[in-house]
mmCIF file of C-alpha atoms in Angstrom:
data_model
loop_
_atom_site.group_PDB
_atom_site.id
_atom_site.type_symbol
_atom_site.label_atom_id
_atom_site.label_comp_id
_atom_site.label_asym_id
_atom_site.label_seq_id
_atom_site.Cartn_x
_atom_site.Cartn_y
_atom_site.Cartn_z
ATOM 1 C CA GLU I 1 0.000 0.000 0.000
ATOM 2 C CA VAL I 2 1.362 3.427 -0.989
ATOM 3 C CA GLN I 3 1.913 5.537 2.118
ATOM 4 C CA LEU I 4 3.201 8.709 0.448
ATOM 5 C CA GLU I 5 2.476 9.880 -3.070
ATOM 6 C CA GLU I 6 4.023 12.876 -4.779
ATOM 7 C CA SER I 7 2.381 14.954 -7.494
ATOM 8 C CA GLY I 8 2.961 18.209 -9.313
ATOM 9 C CA GLY I 9 6.054 17.349 -11.279
ATOM 10 C CA GLY I 10 6.399 18.066 -14.963
ATOM 11 C CA LEU I 11 8.245 20.048 -17.591
ATOM 12 C CA VAL I 12 9.023 23.691 -16.921
ATOM 13 C CA GLN I 13 11.298 26.288 -18.499
ATOM 14 C CA ALA I 14 14.305 27.613 -16.657
ATOM 15 C CA GLY I 15 13.286 30.446 -14.360
ATOM 16 C CA GLY I 16 9.829 28.983 -13.872
ATOM 17 C CA SER I 17 8.124 27.532 -10.818
ATOM 18 C CA LEU I 18 6.481 24.311 -9.738
ATOM 19 C CA ARG I 19 4.767 23.232 -6.548
ATOM 20 C CA LEU I 20 5.104 19.617 -5.551
ATOM 21 C CA SER I 21 2.648 17.968 -3.211
ATOM 22 C CA CYS I 22 3.034 14.815 -1.203
ATOM 23 C CA ALA I 23 -0.071 13.252 0.262
ATOM 24 C CA ALA I 24 0.026 10.681 3.023
ATOM 25 C CA SER I 25 -2.315 7.828 3.795
ATOM 26 C CA THR I 26 -2.869 5.529 6.739
ATOM 27 C CA PHE I 27 -0.069 6.627 9.071
ATOM 28 C CA ASN I 28 -0.105 9.408 11.691
ATOM 29 C CA PHE I 29 1.209 12.151 9.439
ATOM 30 C CA GLU I 30 1.309 14.769 12.203
ATOM 31 C CA ASP I 31 3.799 12.697 14.211
ATOM 32 C CA TYR I 32 6.507 12.811 11.557
ATOM 33 C CA ALA I 33 8.967 15.236 10.107
ATOM 34 C CA LEU I 34 8.639 15.408 6.322
ATOM 35 C CA GLY I 35 11.582 15.781 4.013
ATOM 36 C CA TRP I 36 12.230 16.187 0.323
ATOM 37 C CA PHE I 37 15.175 14.906 -1.634
ATOM 38 C CA ARG I 38 15.943 14.304 -5.288
ATOM 39 C CA GLN I 39 17.991 12.050 -7.480
ATOM 40 C CA ALA I 40 19.208 12.782 -10.967
ATOM 41 C CA PRO I 41 20.406 10.037 -13.332
ATOM 42 C CA GLY I 42 23.903 8.919 -12.454
ATOM 43 C CA LYS I 43 24.023 11.087 -9.340
ATOM 44 C CA GLU I 44 23.705 10.458 -5.641
ATOM 45 C CA ARG I 45 20.568 11.185 -3.712
ATOM 46 C CA GLU I 46 20.504 14.850 -2.643
ATOM 47 C CA GLY I 47 18.747 16.092 0.476
ATOM 48 C CA LEU I 48 16.758 19.302 -0.075
ATOM 49 C CA SER I 49 14.545 20.219 2.861
ATOM 50 C CA CYS I 50 12.827 19.027 5.991
ATOM 51 C CA ILE I 51 9.942 20.412 8.030
ATOM 52 C CA ASN I 52 9.244 19.309 11.578
ATOM 53 C CA ASP I 53 6.040 17.655 12.736
ATOM 54 C CA SER I 54 4.252 20.855 13.731
ATOM 55 C CA GLY I 55 5.521 22.857 10.769
ATOM 56 C CA SER I 56 7.198 25.400 13.028
ATOM 57 C CA ASN I 57 10.709 24.794 11.680
ATOM 58 C CA ALA I 58 12.042 24.059 8.246
ATOM 59 C CA TYR I 59 15.584 23.380 7.099
ATOM 60 C CA TYR I 60 17.133 23.609 3.654
ATOM 61 C CA ALA I 61 20.212 22.573 1.766
ATOM 62 C CA ASP I 62 22.343 25.494 0.638
ATOM 63 C CA SER I 63 21.731 24.542 -2.991
ATOM 64 C CA VAL I 64 18.019 25.358 -2.757
ATOM 65 C CA LYS I 65 17.839 27.865 0.074
ATOM 66 C CA ARG I 66 16.035 31.069 -1.010
ATOM 67 C CA ARG I 67 14.553 29.259 -4.050
ATOM 68 C CA PHE I 68 12.605 26.369 -2.480
ATOM 69 C CA THR I 69 10.090 26.523 0.372
ATOM 70 C CA THR I 70 8.514 23.597 2.160
ATOM 71 C CA SER I 71 5.254 23.716 4.104
ATOM 72 C CA ARG I 72 2.706 21.269 5.414
ATOM 73 C CA ASP I 73 -0.980 21.006 6.124
ATOM 74 C CA ASN I 74 -1.517 18.375 8.793
ATOM 75 C CA ALA I 75 -5.286 18.463 8.370
ATOM 76 C CA LYS I 76 -4.836 17.484 4.729
ATOM 77 C CA LYS I 77 -1.916 15.142 5.473
ATOM 78 C CA THR I 78 0.041 16.886 2.766
ATOM 79 C CA VAL I 79 3.499 18.411 2.533
ATOM 80 C CA TYR I 80 4.479 20.841 -0.194
ATOM 81 C CA LEU I 81 7.635 21.973 -1.927
ATOM 82 C CA GLN I 82 7.377 25.302 -3.707
ATOM 83 C CA MET I 83 10.207 25.582 -6.210
ATOM 84 C CA ASN I 84 11.009 28.946 -7.777
ATOM 85 C CA ASP I 85 13.666 30.106 -10.227
ATOM 86 C CA LEU I 86 14.170 26.567 -11.458
ATOM 87 C CA ARG I 87 17.419 25.698 -13.218
ATOM 88 C CA GLN I 88 18.369 22.887 -15.547
ATOM 89 C CA GLU I 89 20.412 21.329 -12.742
ATOM 90 C CA ASP I 90 17.178 20.931 -10.750
ATOM 91 C CA THR I 91 16.089 18.229 -13.199
ATOM 92 C CA ALA I 92 15.624 15.032 -11.193
ATOM 93 C CA VAL I 93 13.098 12.680 -9.646
ATOM 94 C CA TYR I 94 11.816 14.275 -6.460
ATOM 95 C CA TYR I 95 10.827 12.213 -3.437
ATOM 96 C CA CYS I 96 9.178 12.947 -0.137
ATOM 97 C CA ALA I 97 9.758 10.880 2.967
ATOM 98 C CA ALA I 98 8.606 10.730 6.559
ATOM 99 C CA PHE I 99 11.305 10.832 9.216
ATOM 100 C CA GLU I 100 11.516 10.629 12.974
ATOM 101 C CA PHE I 101 13.412 13.948 13.081
ATOM 102 C CA CYS I 102 14.755 16.566 10.714
ATOM 103 C CA ARG I 103 18.438 16.962 10.137
ATOM 104 C CA SER I 104 19.100 20.633 10.956
ATOM 105 C CA ASN I 105 22.133 20.761 8.672
ATOM 106 C CA ILE I 106 20.999 19.331 5.353
ATOM 107 C CA THR I 107 23.826 18.366 3.058
ATOM 108 C CA THR I 108 23.623 17.128 -0.467
ATOM 109 C CA ASN I 109 24.927 13.636 0.203
ATOM 110 C CA ALA I 110 22.605 12.651 3.051
ATOM 111 C CA GLU I 111 18.916 12.236 3.665
ATOM 112 C CA PRO I 112 17.247 15.324 5.103
ATOM 113 C CA GLY I 113 16.098 13.541 8.250
ATOM 114 C CA TYR I 114 16.884 10.762 10.698
ATOM 115 C CA GLY I 115 15.024 7.502 10.806
ATOM 116 C CA MET I 116 13.136 7.284 7.525
ATOM 117 C CA ASP I 117 9.906 5.369 8.011
ATOM 118 C CA TYR I 118 8.044 6.047 4.767
ATOM 119 C CA LEU I 119 9.167 6.926 1.254
ATOM 120 C CA GLY I 120 7.145 8.227 -1.666
ATOM 121 C CA THR I 121 7.238 6.888 -5.198
ATOM 122 C CA GLY I 122 8.744 10.017 -6.751
ATOM 123 C CA THR I 123 7.734 12.591 -9.328
ATOM 124 C CA GLN I 124 9.804 13.722 -12.306
ATOM 125 C CA VAL I 125 10.784 17.362 -12.651
ATOM 126 C CA THR I 126 12.396 18.421 -15.909
ATOM 127 C CA VAL I 127 13.697 21.941 -16.421
ATOM 128 C CA SER I 128 14.371 22.987 -19.992
ATOM 129 C CA SER I 129 16.569 25.806 -21.214
#
């Protein structure tokens, strides 16, 4: 059974914006930190952001800080990733995941949280020139 499902990916021109959504089912969404990461072909998984269970704190990798914003709506069991000023290097499959805790210092070669319990199926984002 799918526990997390991303949507909102697609093809966008450089400089454009997309908003990804990740909807949860069956588990207690409000008890988990929610993170986003991505993986491009031939590259390692890259942590992007994490938001704590209440939504009061969010953390970002330097590569996306000031361009990406994560938020959550616990009533809707959904976490969002607003992506602005997209670049070709943002092209990747984007995943959301539920963690026990956020990692406050998100680096590109690690997951954005500790103790991953659920992982989404991914959504493709392609940024054209």
